[in-house]
CSV table of C-alpha atoms in Angstrom, one decimal:
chain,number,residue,atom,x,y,z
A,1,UNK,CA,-104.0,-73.7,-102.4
A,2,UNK,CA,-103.8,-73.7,-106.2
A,3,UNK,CA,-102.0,-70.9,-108.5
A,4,UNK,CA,-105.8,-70.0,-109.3
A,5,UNK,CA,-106.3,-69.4,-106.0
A,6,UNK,CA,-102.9,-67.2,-105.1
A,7,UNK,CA,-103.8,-63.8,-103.4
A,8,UNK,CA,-101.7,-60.7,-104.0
A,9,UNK,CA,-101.8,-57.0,-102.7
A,10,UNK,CA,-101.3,-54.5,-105.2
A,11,UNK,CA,-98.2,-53.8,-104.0
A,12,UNK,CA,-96.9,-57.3,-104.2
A,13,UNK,CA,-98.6,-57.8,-107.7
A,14,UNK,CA,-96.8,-55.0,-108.7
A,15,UNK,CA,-93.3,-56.5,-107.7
A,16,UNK,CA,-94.6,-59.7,-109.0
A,17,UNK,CA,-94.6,-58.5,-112.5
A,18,UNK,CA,-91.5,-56.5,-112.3
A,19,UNK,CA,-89.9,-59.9,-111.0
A,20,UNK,CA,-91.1,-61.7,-113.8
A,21,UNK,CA,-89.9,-59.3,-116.0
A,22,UNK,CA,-86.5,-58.7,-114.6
A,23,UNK,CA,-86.4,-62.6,-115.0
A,24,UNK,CA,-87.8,-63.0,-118.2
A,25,UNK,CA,-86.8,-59.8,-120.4
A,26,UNK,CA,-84.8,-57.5,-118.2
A,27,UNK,CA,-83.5,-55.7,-121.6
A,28,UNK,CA,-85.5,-54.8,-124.3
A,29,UNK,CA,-84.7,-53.0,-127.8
A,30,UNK,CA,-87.5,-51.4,-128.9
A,31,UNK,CA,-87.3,-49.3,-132.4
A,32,UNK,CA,-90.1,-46.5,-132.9
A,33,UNK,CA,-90.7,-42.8,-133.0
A,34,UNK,CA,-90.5,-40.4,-130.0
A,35,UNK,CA,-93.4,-38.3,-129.1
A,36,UNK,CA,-94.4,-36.1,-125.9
A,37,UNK,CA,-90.6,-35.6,-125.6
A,38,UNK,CA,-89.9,-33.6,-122.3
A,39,UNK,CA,-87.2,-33.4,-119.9
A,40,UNK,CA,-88.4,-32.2,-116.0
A,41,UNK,CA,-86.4,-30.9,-113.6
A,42,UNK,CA,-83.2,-31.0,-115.5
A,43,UNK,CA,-83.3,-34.7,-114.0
A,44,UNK,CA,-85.4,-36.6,-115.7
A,45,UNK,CA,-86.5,-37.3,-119.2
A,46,UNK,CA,-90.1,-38.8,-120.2
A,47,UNK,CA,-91.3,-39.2,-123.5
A,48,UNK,CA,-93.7,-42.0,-125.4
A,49,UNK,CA,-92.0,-44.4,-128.6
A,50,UNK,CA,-94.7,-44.9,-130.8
A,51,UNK,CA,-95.4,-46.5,-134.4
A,52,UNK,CA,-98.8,-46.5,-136.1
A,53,UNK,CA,-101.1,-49.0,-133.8
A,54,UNK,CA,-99.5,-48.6,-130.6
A,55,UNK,CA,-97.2,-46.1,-128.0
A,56,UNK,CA,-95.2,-47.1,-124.8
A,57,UNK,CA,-94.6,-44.6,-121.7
A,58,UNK,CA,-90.8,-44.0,-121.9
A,59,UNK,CA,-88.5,-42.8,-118.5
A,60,UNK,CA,-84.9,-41.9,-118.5
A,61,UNK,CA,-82.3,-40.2,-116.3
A,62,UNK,CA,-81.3,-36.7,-118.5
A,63,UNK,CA,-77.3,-38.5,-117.4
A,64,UNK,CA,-77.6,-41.2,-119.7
A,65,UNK,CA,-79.6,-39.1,-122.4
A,66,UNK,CA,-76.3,-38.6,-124.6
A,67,UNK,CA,-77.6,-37.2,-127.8
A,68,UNK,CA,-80.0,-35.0,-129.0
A,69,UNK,CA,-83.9,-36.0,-129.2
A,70,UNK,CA,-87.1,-34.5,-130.2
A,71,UNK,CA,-90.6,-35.4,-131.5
A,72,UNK,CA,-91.0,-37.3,-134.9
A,73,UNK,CA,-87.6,-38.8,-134.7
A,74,UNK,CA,-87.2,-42.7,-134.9
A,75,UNK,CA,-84.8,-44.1,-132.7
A,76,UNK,CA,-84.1,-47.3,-130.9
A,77,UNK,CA,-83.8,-47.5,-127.2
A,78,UNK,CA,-82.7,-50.2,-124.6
A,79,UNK,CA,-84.7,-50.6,-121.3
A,80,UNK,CA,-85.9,-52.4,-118.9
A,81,UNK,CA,-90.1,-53.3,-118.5
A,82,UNK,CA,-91.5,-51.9,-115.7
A,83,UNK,CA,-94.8,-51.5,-114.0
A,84,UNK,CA,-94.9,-48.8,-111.9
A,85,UNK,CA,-96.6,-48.5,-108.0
A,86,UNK,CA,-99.5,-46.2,-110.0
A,87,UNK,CA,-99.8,-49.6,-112.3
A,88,UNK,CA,-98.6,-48.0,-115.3
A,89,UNK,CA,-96.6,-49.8,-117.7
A,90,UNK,CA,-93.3,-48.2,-118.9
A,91,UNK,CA,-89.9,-48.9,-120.0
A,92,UNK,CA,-86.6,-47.5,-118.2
A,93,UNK,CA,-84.1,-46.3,-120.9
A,94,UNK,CA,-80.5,-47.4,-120.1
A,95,UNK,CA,-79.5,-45.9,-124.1
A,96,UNK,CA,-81.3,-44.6,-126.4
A,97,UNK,CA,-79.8,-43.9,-130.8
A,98,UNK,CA,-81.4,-41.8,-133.5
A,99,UNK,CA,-81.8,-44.6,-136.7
A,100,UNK,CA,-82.5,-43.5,-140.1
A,101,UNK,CA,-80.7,-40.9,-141.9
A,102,UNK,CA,-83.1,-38.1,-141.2
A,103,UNK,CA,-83.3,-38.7,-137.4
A,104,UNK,CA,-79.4,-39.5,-137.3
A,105,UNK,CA,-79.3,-35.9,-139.2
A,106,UNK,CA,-81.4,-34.2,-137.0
A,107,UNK,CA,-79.5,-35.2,-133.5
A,108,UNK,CA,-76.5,-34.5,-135.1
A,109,UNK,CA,-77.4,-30.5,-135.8
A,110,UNK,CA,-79.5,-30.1,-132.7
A,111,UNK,CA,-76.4,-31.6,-130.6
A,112,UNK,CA,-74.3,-29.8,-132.9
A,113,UNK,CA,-76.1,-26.2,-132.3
A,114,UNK,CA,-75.8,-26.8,-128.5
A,115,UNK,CA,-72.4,-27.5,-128.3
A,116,UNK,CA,-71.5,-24.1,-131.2
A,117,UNK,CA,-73.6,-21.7,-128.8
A,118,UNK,CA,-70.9,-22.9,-125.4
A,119,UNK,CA,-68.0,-22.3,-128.0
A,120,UNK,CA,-66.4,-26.0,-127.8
A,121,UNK,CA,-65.9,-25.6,-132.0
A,122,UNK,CA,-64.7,-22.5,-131.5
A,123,UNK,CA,-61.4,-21.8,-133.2
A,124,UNK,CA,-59.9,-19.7,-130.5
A,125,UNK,CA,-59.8,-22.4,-127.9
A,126,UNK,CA,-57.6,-25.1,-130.4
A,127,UNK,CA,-54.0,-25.5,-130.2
A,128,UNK,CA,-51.4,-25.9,-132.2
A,129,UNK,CA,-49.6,-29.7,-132.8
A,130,UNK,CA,-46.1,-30.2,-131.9
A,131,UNK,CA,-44.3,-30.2,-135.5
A,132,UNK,CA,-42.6,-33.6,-134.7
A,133,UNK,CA,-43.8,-35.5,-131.8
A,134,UNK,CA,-42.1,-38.3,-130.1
A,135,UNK,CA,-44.5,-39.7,-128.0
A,136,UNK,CA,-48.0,-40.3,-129.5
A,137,UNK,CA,-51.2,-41.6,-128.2
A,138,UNK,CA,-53.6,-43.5,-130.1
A,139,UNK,CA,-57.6,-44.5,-129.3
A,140,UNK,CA,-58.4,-47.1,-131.5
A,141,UNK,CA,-59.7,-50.4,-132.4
A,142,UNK,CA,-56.2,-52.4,-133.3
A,143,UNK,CA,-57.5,-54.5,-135.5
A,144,UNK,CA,-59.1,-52.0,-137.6
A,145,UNK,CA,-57.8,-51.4,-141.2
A,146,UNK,CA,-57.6,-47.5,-140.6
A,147,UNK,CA,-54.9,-47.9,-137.6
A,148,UNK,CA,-52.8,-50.5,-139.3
A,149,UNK,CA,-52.8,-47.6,-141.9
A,150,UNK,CA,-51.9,-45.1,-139.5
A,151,UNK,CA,-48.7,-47.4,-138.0
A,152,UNK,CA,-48.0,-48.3,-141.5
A,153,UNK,CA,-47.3,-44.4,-142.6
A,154,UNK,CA,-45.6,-43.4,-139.5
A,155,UNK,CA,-43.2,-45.7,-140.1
A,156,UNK,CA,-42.8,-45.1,-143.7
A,157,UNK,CA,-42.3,-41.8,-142.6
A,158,UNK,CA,-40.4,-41.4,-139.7
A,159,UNK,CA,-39.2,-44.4,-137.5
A,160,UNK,CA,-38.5,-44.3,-133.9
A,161,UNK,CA,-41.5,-43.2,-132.3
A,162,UNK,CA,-42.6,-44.0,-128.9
A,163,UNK,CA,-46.4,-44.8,-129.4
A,164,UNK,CA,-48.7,-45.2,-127.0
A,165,UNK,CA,-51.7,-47.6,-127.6
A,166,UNK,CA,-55.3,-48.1,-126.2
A,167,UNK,CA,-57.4,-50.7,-127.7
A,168,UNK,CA,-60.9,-49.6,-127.5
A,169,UNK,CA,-64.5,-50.7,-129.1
A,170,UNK,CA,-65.1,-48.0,-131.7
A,171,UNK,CA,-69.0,-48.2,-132.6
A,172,UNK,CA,-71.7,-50.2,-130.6
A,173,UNK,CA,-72.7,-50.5,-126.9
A,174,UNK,CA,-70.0,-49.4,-124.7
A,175,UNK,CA,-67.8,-47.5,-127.4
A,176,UNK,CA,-68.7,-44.7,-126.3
A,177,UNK,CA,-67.4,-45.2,-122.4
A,178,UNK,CA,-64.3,-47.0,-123.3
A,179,UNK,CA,-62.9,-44.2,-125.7
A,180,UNK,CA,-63.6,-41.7,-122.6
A,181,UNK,CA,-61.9,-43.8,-120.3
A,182,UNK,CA,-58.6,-43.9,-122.9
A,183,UNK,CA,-58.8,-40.8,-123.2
A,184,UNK,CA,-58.1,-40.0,-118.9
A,185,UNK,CA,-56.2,-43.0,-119.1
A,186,UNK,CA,-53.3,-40.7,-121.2
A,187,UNK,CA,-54.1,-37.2,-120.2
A,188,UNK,CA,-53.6,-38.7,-116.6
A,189,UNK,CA,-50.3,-40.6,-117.0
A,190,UNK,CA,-47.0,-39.2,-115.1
A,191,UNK,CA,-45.3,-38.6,-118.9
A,192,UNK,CA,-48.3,-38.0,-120.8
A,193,UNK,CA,-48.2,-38.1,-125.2
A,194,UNK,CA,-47.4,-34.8,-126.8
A,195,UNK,CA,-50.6,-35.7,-129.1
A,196,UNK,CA,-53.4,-37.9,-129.0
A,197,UNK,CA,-54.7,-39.2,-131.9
A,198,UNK,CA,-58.3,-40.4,-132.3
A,199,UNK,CA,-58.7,-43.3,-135.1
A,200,UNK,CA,-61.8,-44.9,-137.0
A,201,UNK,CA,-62.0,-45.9,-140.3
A,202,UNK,CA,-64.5,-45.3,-142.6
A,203,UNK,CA,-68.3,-46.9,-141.9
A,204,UNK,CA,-71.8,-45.8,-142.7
A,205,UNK,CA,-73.6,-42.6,-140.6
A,206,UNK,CA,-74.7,-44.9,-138.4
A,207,UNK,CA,-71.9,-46.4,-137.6
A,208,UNK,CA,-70.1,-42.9,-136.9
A,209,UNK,CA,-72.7,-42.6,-134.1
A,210,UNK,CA,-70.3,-42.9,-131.4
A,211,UNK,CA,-67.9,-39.8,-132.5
A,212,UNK,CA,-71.2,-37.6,-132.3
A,213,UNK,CA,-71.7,-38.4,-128.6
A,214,UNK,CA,-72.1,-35.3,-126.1
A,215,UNK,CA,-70.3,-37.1,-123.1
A,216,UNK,CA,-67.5,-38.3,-125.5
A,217,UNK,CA,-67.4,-34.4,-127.1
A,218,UNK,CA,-67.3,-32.9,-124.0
A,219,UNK,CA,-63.9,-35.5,-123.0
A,220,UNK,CA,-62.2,-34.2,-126.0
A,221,UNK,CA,-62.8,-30.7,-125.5
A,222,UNK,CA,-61.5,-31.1,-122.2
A,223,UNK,CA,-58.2,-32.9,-123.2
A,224,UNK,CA,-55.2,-31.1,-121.7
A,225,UNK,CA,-53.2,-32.7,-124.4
A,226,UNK,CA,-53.6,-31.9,-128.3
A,227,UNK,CA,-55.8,-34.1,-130.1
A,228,UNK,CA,-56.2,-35.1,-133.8
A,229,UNK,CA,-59.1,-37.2,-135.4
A,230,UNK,CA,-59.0,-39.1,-138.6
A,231,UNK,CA,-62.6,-40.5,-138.2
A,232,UNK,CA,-64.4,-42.4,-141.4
A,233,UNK,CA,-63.8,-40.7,-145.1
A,234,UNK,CA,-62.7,-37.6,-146.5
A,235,UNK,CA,-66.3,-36.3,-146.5
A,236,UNK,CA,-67.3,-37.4,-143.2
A,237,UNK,CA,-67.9,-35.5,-140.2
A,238,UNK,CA,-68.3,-35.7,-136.6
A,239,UNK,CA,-69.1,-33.6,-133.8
A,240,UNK,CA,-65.8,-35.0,-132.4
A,241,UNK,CA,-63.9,-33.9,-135.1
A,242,UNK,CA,-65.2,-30.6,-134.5
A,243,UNK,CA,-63.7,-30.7,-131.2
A,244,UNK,CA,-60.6,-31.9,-131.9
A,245,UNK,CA,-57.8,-29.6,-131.8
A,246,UNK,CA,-57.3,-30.5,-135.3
A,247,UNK,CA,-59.3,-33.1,-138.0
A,248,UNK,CA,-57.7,-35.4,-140.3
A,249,UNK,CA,-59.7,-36.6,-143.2
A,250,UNK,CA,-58.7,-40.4,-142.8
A,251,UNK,CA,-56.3,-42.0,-140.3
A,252,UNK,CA,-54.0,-42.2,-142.8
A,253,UNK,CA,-54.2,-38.8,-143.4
A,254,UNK,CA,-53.9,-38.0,-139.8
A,255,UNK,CA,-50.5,-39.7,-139.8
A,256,UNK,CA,-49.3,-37.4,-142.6
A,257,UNK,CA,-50.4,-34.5,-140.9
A,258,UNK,CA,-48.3,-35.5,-137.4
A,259,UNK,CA,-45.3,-36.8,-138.8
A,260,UNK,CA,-43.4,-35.3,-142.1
A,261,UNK,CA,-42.0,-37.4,-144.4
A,262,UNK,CA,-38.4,-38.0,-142.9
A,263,UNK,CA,-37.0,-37.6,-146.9
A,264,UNK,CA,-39.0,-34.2,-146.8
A,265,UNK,CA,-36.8,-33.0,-143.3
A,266,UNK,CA,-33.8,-34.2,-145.1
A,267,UNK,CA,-34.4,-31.8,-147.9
A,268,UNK,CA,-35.3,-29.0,-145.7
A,269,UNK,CA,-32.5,-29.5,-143.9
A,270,UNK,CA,-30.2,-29.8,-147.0
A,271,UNK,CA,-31.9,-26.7,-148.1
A,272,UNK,CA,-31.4,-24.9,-144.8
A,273,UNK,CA,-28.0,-25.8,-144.2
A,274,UNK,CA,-27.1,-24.3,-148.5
A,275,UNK,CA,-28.9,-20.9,-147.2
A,276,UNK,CA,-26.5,-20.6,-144.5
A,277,UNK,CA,-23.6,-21.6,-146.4
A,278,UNK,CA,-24.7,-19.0,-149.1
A,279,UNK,CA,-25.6,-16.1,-146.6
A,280,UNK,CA,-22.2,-17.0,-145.3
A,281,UNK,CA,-20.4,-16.9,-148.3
A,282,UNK,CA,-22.4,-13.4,-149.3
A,283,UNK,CA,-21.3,-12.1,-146.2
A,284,UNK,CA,-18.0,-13.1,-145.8
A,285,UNK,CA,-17.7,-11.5,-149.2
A,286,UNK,CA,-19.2,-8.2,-148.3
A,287,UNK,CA,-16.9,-8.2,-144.9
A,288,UNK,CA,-14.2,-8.3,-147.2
A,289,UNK,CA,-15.1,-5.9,-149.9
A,290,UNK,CA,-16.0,-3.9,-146.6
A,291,UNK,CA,-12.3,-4.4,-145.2
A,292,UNK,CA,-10.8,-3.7,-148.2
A,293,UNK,CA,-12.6,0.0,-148.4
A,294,UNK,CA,-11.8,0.5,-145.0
A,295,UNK,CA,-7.8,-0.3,-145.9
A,296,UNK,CA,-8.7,2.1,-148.4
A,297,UNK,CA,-10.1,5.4,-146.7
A,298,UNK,CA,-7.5,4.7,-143.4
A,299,UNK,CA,-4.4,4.8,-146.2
A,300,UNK,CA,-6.0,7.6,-147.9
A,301,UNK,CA,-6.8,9.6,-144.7
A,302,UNK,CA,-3.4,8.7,-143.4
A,303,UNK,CA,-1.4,9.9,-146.4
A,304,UNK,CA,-3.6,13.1,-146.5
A,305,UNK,CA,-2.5,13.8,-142.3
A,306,UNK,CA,1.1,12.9,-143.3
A,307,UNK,CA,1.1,15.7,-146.2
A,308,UNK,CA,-0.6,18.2,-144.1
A,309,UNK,CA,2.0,17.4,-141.0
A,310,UNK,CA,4.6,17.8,-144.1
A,311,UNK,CA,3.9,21.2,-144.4
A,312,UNK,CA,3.3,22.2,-140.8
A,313,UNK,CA,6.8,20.5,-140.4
A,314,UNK,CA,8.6,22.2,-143.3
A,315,UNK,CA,6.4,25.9,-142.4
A,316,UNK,CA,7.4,25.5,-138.8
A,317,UNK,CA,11.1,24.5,-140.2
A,318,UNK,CA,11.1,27.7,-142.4
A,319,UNK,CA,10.1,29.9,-138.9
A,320,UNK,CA,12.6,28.2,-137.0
A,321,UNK,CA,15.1,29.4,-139.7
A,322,UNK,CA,14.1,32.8,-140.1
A,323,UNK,CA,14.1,33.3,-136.4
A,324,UNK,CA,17.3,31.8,-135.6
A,325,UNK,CA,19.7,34.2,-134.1
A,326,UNK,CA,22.6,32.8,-136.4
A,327,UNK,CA,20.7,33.5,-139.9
A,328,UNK,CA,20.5,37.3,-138.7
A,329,UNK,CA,24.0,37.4,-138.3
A,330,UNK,CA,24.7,36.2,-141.4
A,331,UNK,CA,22.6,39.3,-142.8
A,332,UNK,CA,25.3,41.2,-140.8
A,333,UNK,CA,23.7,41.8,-137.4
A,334,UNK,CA,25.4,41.2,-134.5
A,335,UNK,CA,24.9,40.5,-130.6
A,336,UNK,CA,25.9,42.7,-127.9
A,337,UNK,CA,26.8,41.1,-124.2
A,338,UNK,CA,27.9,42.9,-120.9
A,339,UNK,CA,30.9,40.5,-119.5
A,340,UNK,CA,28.2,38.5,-117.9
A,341,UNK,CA,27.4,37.4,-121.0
A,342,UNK,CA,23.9,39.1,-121.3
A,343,UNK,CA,22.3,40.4,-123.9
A,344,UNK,CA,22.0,44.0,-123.5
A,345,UNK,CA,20.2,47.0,-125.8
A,346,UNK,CA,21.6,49.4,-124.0
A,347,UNK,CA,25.2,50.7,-122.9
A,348,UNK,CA,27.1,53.3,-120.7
A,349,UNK,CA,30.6,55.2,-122.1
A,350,UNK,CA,33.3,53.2,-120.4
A,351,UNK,CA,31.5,50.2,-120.2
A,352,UNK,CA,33.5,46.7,-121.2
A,353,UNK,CA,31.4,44.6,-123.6
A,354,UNK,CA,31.1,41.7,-125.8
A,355,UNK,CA,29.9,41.8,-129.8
A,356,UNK,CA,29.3,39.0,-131.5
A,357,UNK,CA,29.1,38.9,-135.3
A,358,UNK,CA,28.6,35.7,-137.8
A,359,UNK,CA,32.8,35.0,-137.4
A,360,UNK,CA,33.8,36.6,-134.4
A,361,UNK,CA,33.2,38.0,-130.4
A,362,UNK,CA,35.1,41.2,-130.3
A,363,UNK,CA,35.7,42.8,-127.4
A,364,UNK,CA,35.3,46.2,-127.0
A,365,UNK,CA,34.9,49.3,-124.6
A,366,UNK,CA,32.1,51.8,-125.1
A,367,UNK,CA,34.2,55.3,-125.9
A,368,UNK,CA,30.4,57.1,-127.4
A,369,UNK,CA,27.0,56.6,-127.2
A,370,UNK,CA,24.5,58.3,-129.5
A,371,UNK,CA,20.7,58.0,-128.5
């Protein structure tokens, strides 16, 4: 039978083609604008890529839809040509880019609204760096200028670091995928980094694409270590740099702000150390001034108790004097005993008694008594 001749169902016809295209094209990069844009079921997404003579049925899985889209943007998709079993013609999206600066704009803010409404740029949820980290992780392409920079300034600045390095693709097909696999690559190791850092240098919007990813966003925010970006120039940036725990303007910056300048800690330190020697000094000084007013008030207290116990002494003396039984008989008094040798006040005629005066004990017998 000739080829002319060749019989086909529809079915088979429609694996026929398919064959021939899986064969002869199985990937195609087609550049247009989207129109009909609609996503069904929150599985599937279907929209048409059009220019100004002709429009192609477009079919995706919402999974690998990992930026923003919506009518009048142009963008540039790879798929695969397929005929469907209803015989319609349509091309399977594997990825799909906003191009242009207006559509790469425009993905970027809607992308950038929906991830601001679930609070992933939200300040609350960002954490502080460690001020000098010993272990740091670094996603990068090595042989990039901007991480040579990076290496460069940390060890200008402070030598000695254990640095942790995963060489990924950082623009292009498959960037996107490798930098989240880095990424749980250190957040998952036994001893992970204290800090991840995330490294590009600079490169036109376009070439940013891949820090503006949702998947890739989504990774960052759920880092469970600390993460800096230094992603393009001063003036660019990225939804992942909104993410970040904190943004660096360039990598170079980015190694500035992790590491301070070891000449800088020496100063501090320097500067540190002369406060404590003068806040030692001040209050050794005060101690002392303290001490010495102490000395001070004790001596003065003490002389002012020994000159008041100096006249209780000499008053008590003085009492003592005037109430001593041998000052009043020198004023002439004397002291009367019965032979018992008590003192009596009273006596009885005949009775044999003692007197004592200031020179003498006479004794005597009572021959009169007058009351």
């Amino acid at each position: 039978m000739q080829k002319s001749d060749m019989q086909f169902t529809v079915s088979e016809t429609t694996a026929l083609l398919n064959q021939i295209f899986e064969t002869a094209i199985p990937n195609i990069t087609v550049i247009g604008e989207v129109a009909n844009f609609k996503v069904n079921q929150g599985k599937w997404v279907f929209f048409d890529i059009k220019d100004d003579e002709s429009s192609l049925s477009c079919f995706m899985s919402l999974f690998n839809l990992h930026t923003a889209i919506e009518d009048g943007m142009q963008v540039t998709i790879t798929a695969r040509p397929t005929v469907t079993k209803w015989g319609k013609f349509s091309l399977t999206v594997q990825t799909i880019r906003p191009v242009g600066e207006g559509s790469i704009k425009r993905a970027f803010e809607l992308l950038r609204t929906k991830l601001d409404v679930e609070g992933l740029f939200s300040s609350e949820r960002k954490r502080h760096l460690p001020e000098l980290p010993q272990k740091i992780g670094i996603i990068s392409s090595t042989s990039a200028a901007g991480y040579r920079d990076f290496i460069k300034i940390l060890n200008e600045r402070f030598g000695g670091l254990e640095i942790i390095v995963t060489p990924v693709q950082v623009q292009g097909q498959g960037a996107t995928e490798q930098i989240i696999a880095a990424l749980k690559f250190l957040n998952e190791r036994k001893e992970p980094p204290e800090v991840i850092a995330i490294l590009r240098g600079g490169g036109s919007r376009d070439d940013l694409a891949t820090f503006d990813n949702e998947p890739l966003v989504r990774a960052v925010a759920a880092s469970r270590v600390p993460t800096i970006t230094g992603i393009g120039h001063e003036i660019d940036t990225t939804l992942v740099d909104l993410v970040a725990d904190v943004r660096a303007s360039t990598p170079s910056n980015a190694a500035e702000i992790l590491i301070p300048d070891k000449r800088e800690i020496l100063s501090q330190i320097n500067f540190c150390l002369q406060r404590m020697l003068d806040a030692a000094a001040e209050n050794f000084s005060r101690a002392s001034e303290k001490t010495r007013r102490d000395f001070r008030e004790i001596a003065a207290h003490t002389t002012k108790i020994l000159t008041l116990d100096e006249q209780k002494f000499k008053l008590l003396h003085a009492t003592f004097l005037a109430f001593n039984p041998r000052e009043i008989l020198r004023r002439g008094y004397a002291i009367v005993r019965d032979l018992a040798g008590r003192i009596i006040a009273e006596s009885a005629i005949g009775d044999m008694i003692q007197i004592e005066t200031r020179t003498a004990i006479i004794d005597a017998e009572v021959k009169k008594v007058t009351k």
